[in-house]
Amino acid sequence: MAIAADLPSLKNAPLPPVTAVEPWSGFYVGGHLGYAWGHSRFSTAGTTGSIDLAQPIGAFDESGSYVAGVRAGYNYLLSNRVLLGAEVDGSFPSFVNLAGVSVSGASTFDLAPFGSRTYQESVLYNGTLRGRIGYAPGDWLFYATGGLAWTRDQLMLTQNSTGAADSPLLTRIGWAVGAGFETPIAPNWTAELEYLYTGYSGRSVNFAGGAQTFRSDLALHQIRAGVNYHFGGLDGSESAGAGDDRFNFHAQSTLVEQAYPAMRSPYQGHHSLPGSGMGRETFDVTLYAGMRLWNGAELWINPEIDQGFGVGDARGVAGLPSGEAYKAGSAWPYARVQRNFVRQTVDLGGESQKVDADLNQFAGTQTANRLVLTVGRFGIVDLFDTNKYANSPKNDFLNWANINAGTFDYAGDPWGFTYGAAAEWYQGRWTLRGGVFDLSAVPAGGANNEGAYGLDPNFNQFQMVGEIEERHEFAGQPGKFKVTGFLSRGRAGWFRTAVDAANAGADASLALALDRNFRSRPGVSVNLEQQLSETLGVFARAGWADGRVEPWDFTDIDSTVQAGVSLSGKDWGRPADTVGLAGIINGIDNVHTAYFAAGGAGIVIGDGKLPRYATERIVEAYYNYALTASTKLGFDYQLIANPAYNPDRGPAHLFAGRLHWQY
């Protein structure tokens, strides 16, 4: 998956005090992040039991029984400082771990005459509609809340001897009660901490596969921290993020619908783009929350709710057609905390530059010469291989190999994020960047593509990334040239060993997995962006990676070349519109080709055979139409020839619509 959102480097202004305001009357919207726990007690003929819904949080696979959600409400503050209000909210659990649980649990028991069985309940989403009553002595609101609750759950009964499972859905209706407090932290923004209990009485469900009825109830507890944006009122100041504030909040949401018609496909494998054609959608909403810690230091956290799949379940093309689609997906919305990091900026002098507030960026000033340190969880391509014209699937090109160099096998989980530390040294027209990052515990391809995900919890496998950036002017117009290199060190397979084993009758993918030993995989790419006029820019990338060693985390590309243009709509009276056109050529090493010809599976491709090899060629064009200053409607077309380097299949014609909103 390709991600792009530059983590900017700033000199922070002195921290201002939070202004006392009166935010309590009026409409508001917000989001929350919290931890959930509870139980479900069940009974069936011959046995009873209880399921514990609490799961520990896994820092390296982002699993556990935490939730993220959204809310909206209305408050009315009486003259005696008593507050009356109403709120509706929805919460979504984390992505399931390898055991298939998040806010969920399971119980295994022996039941005659069926033998060993496992009963599981998972919360898919839940929500409430509540009244609020509170007291607001100045800048604090203390409240109690209660009302209606609902949840959508998935129940599962598995026959352990055969693996056969029945998994009906269940809607529960119950009640909610809780309490919390809230306080202003920035103009128009308040922070909130809340405890909420929801209870649901017993419901009966028949498992048709086993002709068996289970009756169960559900109780759920949540501790939730949130922020709310209040419309109007307050003190009339601009919203947070527009100036040098202690806190900064921004948000975005992106919906992509992508589809392609049937294409030529005389055969296909499990990792192929289906020949019958397909349509898929993805959706996400992200909160970018920042806090200044001390002079020059910032803390950022980006909780996100995601949903959907890429076409072909994000498989079948080395240059996958949507950077909004991840290697892991779900039909139900789920929560992730994609970024949480600390950034420290040290001034080294030079010209002072003004910077506007943006995603993961405070408004303020920065000096031309500076040192920037970033530590925590983020995307490597937030800092490395960025490009003004081709870097964000939310705003410009969608194809993975247009967003970044296809050979840049940057470390990351299936969503493209990892833990690490990076340093950036800005000096005059030059910038040097370097970092060390955690690799996945297991390379994402081959026999492990079906669910082995998560970062190495011991940091034994790592990646070093370095970059040099040169800034210049050409014919009076600004441009940048970058050289980016990486070296991955970890347990990876050697393609020659897998091919030899396949020639002797073994399974190529399994042979690759069995051959994983501590090896190095290097790669290098170059990146150019050049503004030609106020409205026209060009870009190009080229890259190489060692094709003898299996890739770790990005995609199956050993060589790539891309080039394109970007044009704003100012010349036809729509300055906020953008049109882009780009071409890509991807290739792989000879032994990498032999591996796929032997039936091997890679990170995202593998047709089961590859009788003939050809470079994968992609042409992409998009148009972004600005509906408002914050909302854009985009249209994208891609022609993919020789998908997965296979001239027997395709070409594929992909069409996409994109709706993007950003605050």
PDB file of N, CA, C and O in Angstrom, residues 1-7 284 288 302 304 306 322-326 338-339 377-387 390-394 396-405 408 410-418 541 554:
ATOM      1  N   MET A   1       0.852  -1.182   0.000  1.00  0.00           N
ATOM      2  CA  MET A   1       0.000   0.000   0.000  1.00  0.00           C
ATOM      3  C   MET A   1       0.882   1.224   0.000  1.00  0.00           C
ATOM      4  O   MET A   1       1.883   1.267   0.662  1.00  0.00           O
ATOM      5  N   ALA A   2       0.479   2.246  -0.720  1.00  0.00           N
ATOM      6  CA  ALA A   2       1.238   3.477  -0.773  1.00  0.00           C
ATOM      7  C   ALA A   2       0.520   4.544   0.018  1.00  0.00           C
ATOM      8  O   ALA A   2      -0.674   4.736  -0.096  1.00  0.00           O
ATOM      9  N   ILE A   3       1.269   5.250   0.853  1.00  0.00           N
ATOM     10  CA  ILE A   3       0.699   6.339   1.619  1.00  0.00           C
ATOM     11  C   ILE A   3       1.557   7.557   1.393  1.00  0.00           C
ATOM     12  O   ILE A   3       2.728   7.467   1.077  1.00  0.00           O
ATOM     13  N   ALA A   4       0.966   8.724   1.586  1.00  0.00           N
ATOM     14  CA  ALA A   4       1.747   9.924   1.408  1.00  0.00           C
ATOM     15  C   ALA A   4       1.106  11.056   2.163  1.00  0.00           C
ATOM     16  O   ALA A   4      -0.013  11.420   1.913  1.00  0.00           O
ATOM     17  N   ALA A   5       1.809  11.614   3.128  1.00  0.00           N
ATOM     18  CA  ALA A   5       1.370  12.804   3.827  1.00  0.00           C
ATOM     19  C   ALA A   5       2.604  13.354   4.510  1.00  0.00           C
ATOM     20  O   ALA A   5       2.954  12.922   5.589  1.00  0.00           O
ATOM     21  N   ASP A   6       3.345  14.270   3.866  1.00  0.00           N
ATOM     22  CA  ASP A   6       4.614  14.734   4.386  1.00  0.00           C
ATOM     23  C   ASP A   6       4.490  15.134   5.840  1.00  0.00           C
ATOM     24  O   ASP A   6       3.577  15.856   6.227  1.00  0.00           O
ATOM     25  N   LEU A   7       5.423  14.652   6.661  1.00  0.00           N
ATOM     26  CA  LEU A   7       5.525  15.104   8.031  1.00  0.00           C
ATOM     27  C   LEU A   7       6.398  16.353   8.020  1.00  0.00           C
ATOM     28  O   LEU A   7       7.611  16.270   7.827  1.00  0.00           O
ATOM     29  N   ASP A 284     -12.413   5.795   4.202  1.00  0.00           N
ATOM     30  CA  ASP A 284     -11.687   6.042   5.450  1.00  0.00           C
ATOM     31  C   ASP A 284     -11.994   7.434   5.961  1.00  0.00           C
ATOM     32  O   ASP A 284     -12.382   8.334   5.204  1.00  0.00           O
ATOM     33  N   TYR A 288      -6.373  14.003  12.620  1.00  0.00           N
ATOM     34  CA  TYR A 288      -4.978  14.371  12.814  1.00  0.00           C
ATOM     35  C   TYR A 288      -4.928  15.286  14.039  1.00  0.00           C
ATOM     36  O   TYR A 288      -5.308  16.457  13.962  1.00  0.00           O
ATOM     37  N   ASN A 302      -2.895   9.829  14.896  1.00  0.00           N
ATOM     38  CA  ASN A 302      -3.831   9.780  13.768  1.00  0.00           C
ATOM     39  C   ASN A 302      -4.717   8.544  13.864  1.00  0.00           C
ATOM     40  O   ASN A 302      -4.482   7.546  13.169  1.00  0.00           O
ATOM     41  N   GLU A 304      -7.911   6.307  12.893  1.00  0.00           N
ATOM     42  CA  GLU A 304      -8.573   6.220  11.602  1.00  0.00           C
ATOM     43  C   GLU A 304      -9.601   5.103  11.612  1.00  0.00           C
ATOM     44  O   GLU A 304      -9.415   4.084  12.273  1.00  0.00           O
ATOM     45  N   ASP A 306     -11.387   2.649   8.820  1.00  0.00           N
ATOM     46  CA  ASP A 306     -11.256   2.182   7.443  1.00  0.00           C
ATOM     47  C   ASP A 306     -12.314   1.144   7.129  1.00  0.00           C
ATOM     48  O   ASP A 306     -12.831   0.469   8.032  1.00  0.00           O
ATOM     49  N   SER A 322      -4.996   1.069  -6.679  1.00  0.00           N
ATOM     50  CA  SER A 322      -5.547   2.024  -5.716  1.00  0.00           C
ATOM     51  C   SER A 322      -4.706   2.064  -4.447  1.00  0.00           C
ATOM     52  O   SER A 322      -4.652   1.086  -3.695  1.00  0.00           O
ATOM     53  N   GLY A 323      -4.072   3.192  -4.203  1.00  0.00           N
ATOM     54  CA  GLY A 323      -3.351   3.404  -2.960  1.00  0.00           C
ATOM     55  C   GLY A 323      -4.256   3.600  -1.770  1.00  0.00           C
ATOM     56  O   GLY A 323      -3.785   3.630  -0.632  1.00  0.00           O
ATOM     57  N   GLU A 324      -5.561   3.722  -1.996  1.00  0.00           N
ATOM     58  CA  GLU A 324      -6.523   3.780  -0.898  1.00  0.00           C
ATOM     59  C   GLU A 324      -6.924   2.385  -0.433  1.00  0.00           C
ATOM     60  O   GLU A 324      -7.650   2.250   0.550  1.00  0.00           O
ATOM     61  N   ALA A 325      -6.487   1.339  -1.133  1.00  0.00           N
ATOM     62  CA  ALA A 325      -6.781  -0.038  -0.761  1.00  0.00           C
ATOM     63  C   ALA A 325      -5.551  -0.648  -0.100  1.00  0.00           C
ATOM     64  O   ALA A 325      -4.419  -0.413  -0.534  1.00  0.00           O
ATOM     65  N   TYR A 326      -5.786  -1.432   0.938  1.00  0.00           N
ATOM     66  CA  TYR A 326      -4.692  -2.034   1.689  1.00  0.00           C
ATOM     67  C   TYR A 326      -4.622  -3.530   1.425  1.00  0.00           C
ATOM     68  O   TYR A 326      -5.547  -4.138   0.904  1.00  0.00           O
ATOM     69  N   GLN A 338      -3.005   4.789  12.946  1.00  0.00           N
ATOM     70  CA  GLN A 338      -1.987   4.643  11.918  1.00  0.00           C
ATOM     71  C   GLN A 338      -0.682   5.335  12.278  1.00  0.00           C
ATOM     72  O   GLN A 338       0.402   4.830  11.963  1.00  0.00           O
ATOM     73  N   ARG A 339      -0.779   6.489  12.898  1.00  0.00           N
ATOM     74  CA  ARG A 339       0.439   7.203  13.276  1.00  0.00           C
ATOM     75  C   ARG A 339       0.337   7.651  14.730  1.00  0.00           C
ATOM     76  O   ARG A 339      -0.707   8.105  15.177  1.00  0.00           O
ATOM     77  N   ARG A 377       5.593   5.849  15.424  1.00  0.00           N
ATOM     78  CA  ARG A 377       4.941   5.067  14.389  1.00  0.00           C
ATOM     79  C   ARG A 377       4.434   6.011  13.301  1.00  0.00           C
ATOM     80  O   ARG A 377       3.653   6.929  13.576  1.00  0.00           O
ATOM     81  N   PHE A 378       4.875   5.786  12.068  1.00  0.00           N
ATOM     82  CA  PHE A 378       4.444   6.611  10.940  1.00  0.00           C
ATOM     83  C   PHE A 378       4.785   5.865   9.664  1.00  0.00           C
ATOM     84  O   PHE A 378       5.287   4.729   9.688  1.00  0.00           O
ATOM     85  N   GLY A 379       4.497   6.467   8.522  1.00  0.00           N
ATOM     86  CA  GLY A 379       4.836   5.870   7.247  1.00  0.00           C
ATOM     87  C   GLY A 379       6.182   6.383   6.766  1.00  0.00           C
ATOM     88  O   GLY A 379       6.447   7.590   6.787  1.00  0.00           O
ATOM     89  N   ILE A 380       7.058   5.482   6.318  1.00  0.00           N
ATOM     90  CA  ILE A 380       8.361   5.904   5.811  1.00  0.00           C
ATOM     91  C   ILE A 380       8.193   6.905   4.678  1.00  0.00           C
ATOM     92  O   ILE A 380       8.929   7.889   4.575  1.00  0.00           O
ATOM     93  N   VAL A 381       7.189   6.682   3.825  1.00  0.00           N
ATOM     94  CA  VAL A 381       6.981   7.583   2.694  1.00  0.00           C
ATOM     95  C   VAL A 381       6.280   8.876   3.094  1.00  0.00           C
ATOM     96  O   VAL A 381       5.984   9.709   2.235  1.00  0.00           O
ATOM     97  N   ASP A 382       6.025   9.078   4.385  1.00  0.00           N
ATOM     98  CA  ASP A 382       5.682  10.417   4.854  1.00  0.00           C
ATOM     99  C   ASP A 382       6.874  11.356   4.710  1.00  0.00           C
ATOM    100  O   ASP A 382       6.704  12.567   4.547  1.00  0.00           O
ATOM    101  N   LEU A 383       8.099  10.780   4.807  1.00  0.00           N
ATOM    102  CA  LEU A 383       9.315  11.576   4.775  1.00  0.00           C
ATOM    103  C   LEU A 383      10.149  11.351   3.522  1.00  0.00           C
ATOM    104  O   LEU A 383      10.758  12.280   3.002  1.00  0.00           O
ATOM    105  N   PHE A 384      10.203  10.119   3.044  1.00  0.00           N
ATOM    106  CA  PHE A 384      11.105   9.750   1.959  1.00  0.00           C
ATOM    107  C   PHE A 384      10.333   9.564   0.649  1.00  0.00           C
ATOM    108  O   PHE A 384       9.192   9.111   0.648  1.00  0.00           O
ATOM    109  N   ASP A 385      11.002   9.882  -0.473  1.00  0.00           N
ATOM    110  CA  ASP A 385      10.450   9.695  -1.817  1.00  0.00           C
ATOM    111  C   ASP A 385       9.151  10.472  -2.023  1.00  0.00           C
ATOM    112  O   ASP A 385       8.249  10.035  -2.717  1.00  0.00           O
ATOM    113  N   THR A 386       9.030  11.626  -1.398  1.00  0.00           N
ATOM    114  CA  THR A 386       7.841  12.452  -1.606  1.00  0.00           C
ATOM    115  C   THR A 386       7.969  13.224  -2.916  1.00  0.00           C
ATOM    116  O   THR A 386       9.066  13.470  -3.420  1.00  0.00           O
ATOM    117  N   ASN A 387       6.832  13.608  -3.474  1.00  0.00           N
ATOM    118  CA  ASN A 387       6.798  14.337  -4.735  1.00  0.00           C
ATOM    119  C   ASN A 387       5.560  15.219  -4.752  1.00  0.00           C
ATOM    120  O   ASN A 387       4.459  14.765  -4.416  1.00  0.00           O
ATOM    121  N   ALA A 390       2.930  13.686  -7.482  1.00  0.00           N
ATOM    122  CA  ALA A 390       2.524  12.273  -7.498  1.00  0.00           C
ATOM    123  C   ALA A 390       2.922  11.647  -6.178  1.00  0.00           C
ATOM    124  O   ALA A 390       4.007  11.082  -6.050  1.00  0.00           O
ATOM    125  N   ASN A 391       2.035  11.766  -5.175  1.00  0.00           N
ATOM    126  CA  ASN A 391       2.410  11.293  -3.850  1.00  0.00           C
ATOM    127  C   ASN A 391       1.228  10.971  -2.949  1.00  0.00           C
ATOM    128  O   ASN A 391       1.426  10.501  -1.836  1.00  0.00           O
ATOM    129  N   SER A 392      -0.006  11.241  -3.394  1.00  0.00           N
ATOM    130  CA  SER A 392      -1.143  11.080  -2.491  1.00  0.00           C
ATOM    131  C   SER A 392      -2.342  10.489  -3.211  1.00  0.00           C
ATOM    132  O   SER A 392      -2.920  11.140  -4.086  1.00  0.00           O
ATOM    133  N   PRO A 393      -2.748   9.256  -2.858  1.00  0.00           N
ATOM    134  CA  PRO A 393      -3.932   8.681  -3.499  1.00  0.00           C
ATOM    135  C   PRO A 393      -5.220   9.401  -3.119  1.00  0.00           C
ATOM    136  O   PRO A 393      -6.253   9.170  -3.740  1.00  0.00           O
ATOM    137  N   LYS A 394      -5.170  10.275  -2.144  1.00  0.00           N
ATOM    138  CA  LYS A 394      -6.350  11.047  -1.766  1.00  0.00           C
ATOM    139  C   LYS A 394      -6.516  12.296  -2.629  1.00  0.00           C
ATOM    140  O   LYS A 394      -7.614  12.844  -2.710  1.00  0.00           O
ATOM    141  N   ASP A 396      -4.149  12.949  -5.786  1.00  0.00           N
ATOM    142  CA  ASP A 396      -3.662  12.934  -7.165  1.00  0.00           C
ATOM    143  C   ASP A 396      -3.761  11.521  -7.728  1.00  0.00           C
ATOM    144  O   ASP A 396      -4.848  10.966  -7.795  1.00  0.00           O
ATOM    145  N   PHE A 397      -2.645  10.900  -8.106  1.00  0.00           N
ATOM    146  CA  PHE A 397      -2.697   9.592  -8.746  1.00  0.00           C
ATOM    147  C   PHE A 397      -3.047   8.505  -7.739  1.00  0.00           C
ATOM    148  O   PHE A 397      -2.682   8.577  -6.559  1.00  0.00           O
ATOM    149  N   LEU A 398      -3.740   7.469  -8.222  1.00  0.00           N
ATOM    150  CA  LEU A 398      -4.158   6.369  -7.366  1.00  0.00           C
ATOM    151  C   LEU A 398      -3.187   5.191  -7.379  1.00  0.00           C
ATOM    152  O   LEU A 398      -3.066   4.482  -6.383  1.00  0.00           O
ATOM    153  N   ASN A 399      -2.513   4.943  -8.501  1.00  0.00           N
ATOM    154  CA  ASN A 399      -1.707   3.727  -8.627  1.00  0.00           C
ATOM    155  C   ASN A 399      -0.518   3.739  -7.676  1.00  0.00           C
ATOM    156  O   ASN A 399       0.190   4.738  -7.534  1.00  0.00           O
ATOM    157  N   TRP A 400      -0.282   2.589  -7.035  1.00  0.00           N
ATOM    158  CA  TRP A 400       0.820   2.468  -6.079  1.00  0.00           C
ATOM    159  C   TRP A 400       2.149   2.902  -6.689  1.00  0.00           C
ATOM    160  O   TRP A 400       2.968   3.533  -6.019  1.00  0.00           O
ATOM    161  N   ALA A 401       2.406   2.498  -7.926  1.00  0.00           N
ATOM    162  CA  ALA A 401       3.689   2.773  -8.564  1.00  0.00           C
ATOM    163  C   ALA A 401       3.781   4.196  -9.090  1.00  0.00           C
ATOM    164  O   ALA A 401       4.825   4.588  -9.619  1.00  0.00           O
ATOM    165  N   ASN A 402       2.718   4.989  -8.989  1.00  0.00           N
ATOM    166  CA  ASN A 402       2.780   6.419  -9.255  1.00  0.00           C
ATOM    167  C   ASN A 402       2.980   7.210  -7.974  1.00  0.00           C
ATOM    168  O   ASN A 402       3.586   8.286  -7.976  1.00  0.00           O
ATOM    169  N   ILE A 403       2.460   6.690  -6.863  1.00  0.00           N
ATOM    170  CA  ILE A 403       2.545   7.396  -5.585  1.00  0.00           C
ATOM    171  C   ILE A 403       3.974   7.380  -5.057  1.00  0.00           C
ATOM    172  O   ILE A 403       4.457   8.356  -4.487  1.00  0.00           O
ATOM    173  N   ASN A 404       4.649   6.258  -5.233  1.00  0.00           N
ATOM    174  CA  ASN A 404       6.055   6.098  -4.864  1.00  0.00           C
ATOM    175  C   ASN A 404       6.736   5.240  -5.920  1.00  0.00           C
ATOM    176  O   ASN A 404       6.063   4.591  -6.722  1.00  0.00           O
ATOM    177  N   ALA A 405       8.065   5.225  -5.898  1.00  0.00           N
ATOM    178  CA  ALA A 405       8.784   4.330  -6.795  1.00  0.00           C
ATOM    179  C   ALA A 405       8.381   2.894  -6.470  1.00  0.00           C
ATOM    180  O   ALA A 405       8.429   2.471  -5.313  1.00  0.00           O
ATOM    181  N   PHE A 408      10.659   0.870  -4.300  1.00  0.00           N
ATOM    182  CA  PHE A 408      10.942   1.294  -2.928  1.00  0.00           C
ATOM    183  C   PHE A 408      10.184   0.368  -1.979  1.00  0.00           C
ATOM    184  O   PHE A 408       9.055   0.633  -1.591  1.00  0.00           O
ATOM    185  N   TYR A 410       9.584  -0.206   0.993  1.00  0.00           N
ATOM    186  CA  TYR A 410       9.691   0.379   2.329  1.00  0.00           C
ATOM    187  C   TYR A 410       8.983  -0.478   3.377  1.00  0.00           C
ATOM    188  O   TYR A 410       7.962  -1.095   3.125  1.00  0.00           O
ATOM    189  N   ALA A 411       9.572  -0.525   4.567  1.00  0.00           N
ATOM    190  CA  ALA A 411       9.043  -1.336   5.659  1.00  0.00           C
ATOM    191  C   ALA A 411       7.674  -0.812   6.077  1.00  0.00           C
ATOM    192  O   ALA A 411       7.448   0.395   6.147  1.00  0.00           O
ATOM    193  N   GLY A 412       6.772  -1.733   6.370  1.00  0.00           N
ATOM    194  CA  GLY A 412       5.445  -1.330   6.819  1.00  0.00           C
ATOM    195  C   GLY A 412       4.537  -2.524   6.977  1.00  0.00           C
ATOM    196  O   GLY A 412       4.741  -3.571   6.350  1.00  0.00           O
ATOM    197  N   ASP A 413       3.532  -2.377   7.818  1.00  0.00           N
ATOM    198  CA  ASP A 413       2.512  -3.408   7.963  1.00  0.00           C
ATOM    199  C   ASP A 413       1.607  -3.386   6.730  1.00  0.00           C
ATOM    200  O   ASP A 413       1.871  -2.638   5.780  1.00  0.00           O
ATOM    201  N   PRO A 414       0.539  -4.198   6.669  1.00  0.00           N
ATOM    202  CA  PRO A 414      -0.313  -4.189   5.468  1.00  0.00           C
ATOM    203  C   PRO A 414      -0.957  -2.841   5.158  1.00  0.00           C
ATOM    204  O   PRO A 414      -1.468  -2.646   4.058  1.00  0.00           O
ATOM    205  N   TRP A 415      -0.914  -1.920   6.114  1.00  0.00           N
ATOM    206  CA  TRP A 415      -1.451  -0.576   5.891  1.00  0.00           C
ATOM    207  C   TRP A 415      -0.349   0.420   5.550  1.00  0.00           C
ATOM    208  O   TRP A 415      -0.616   1.576   5.293  1.00  0.00           O
ATOM    209  N   GLY A 416       0.918  -0.019   5.596  1.00  0.00           N
ATOM    210  CA  GLY A 416       2.029   0.822   5.177  1.00  0.00           C
ATOM    211  C   GLY A 416       2.691   1.628   6.273  1.00  0.00           C
ATOM    212  O   GLY A 416       3.399   2.588   5.985  1.00  0.00           O
ATOM    213  N   PHE A 417       2.517   1.247   7.552  1.00  0.00           N
ATOM    214  CA  PHE A 417       3.075   2.013   8.662  1.00  0.00           C
ATOM    215  C   PHE A 417       4.002   1.134   9.497  1.00  0.00           C
ATOM    216  O   PHE A 417       3.830  -0.088   9.564  1.00  0.00           O
ATOM    217  N   THR A 418       4.968   1.761  10.162  1.00  0.00           N
ATOM    218  CA  THR A 418       5.927   1.016  10.954  1.00  0.00           C
ATOM    219  C   THR A 418       6.462   1.904  12.070  1.00  0.00           C
ATOM    220  O   THR A 418       6.181   3.102  12.127  1.00  0.00           O
ATOM    221  N   ARG A 541      10.252   9.328 -11.878  1.00  0.00           N
ATOM    222  CA  ARG A 541      10.966   8.459 -10.944  1.00  0.00           C
ATOM    223  C   ARG A 541      11.545   7.275 -11.718  1.00  0.00           C
ATOM    224  O   ARG A 541      10.991   6.856 -12.738  1.00  0.00           O
ATOM    225  N   PHE A 554       6.276  -4.153   0.311  1.00  0.00           N
ATOM    226  CA  PHE A 554       5.550  -3.267  -0.602  1.00  0.00           C
ATOM    227  C   PHE A 554       4.921  -4.052  -1.747  1.00  0.00           C
ATOM    228  O   PHE A 554       3.763  -4.462  -1.671  1.00  0.00           O
TER     229      PHE A 554
END
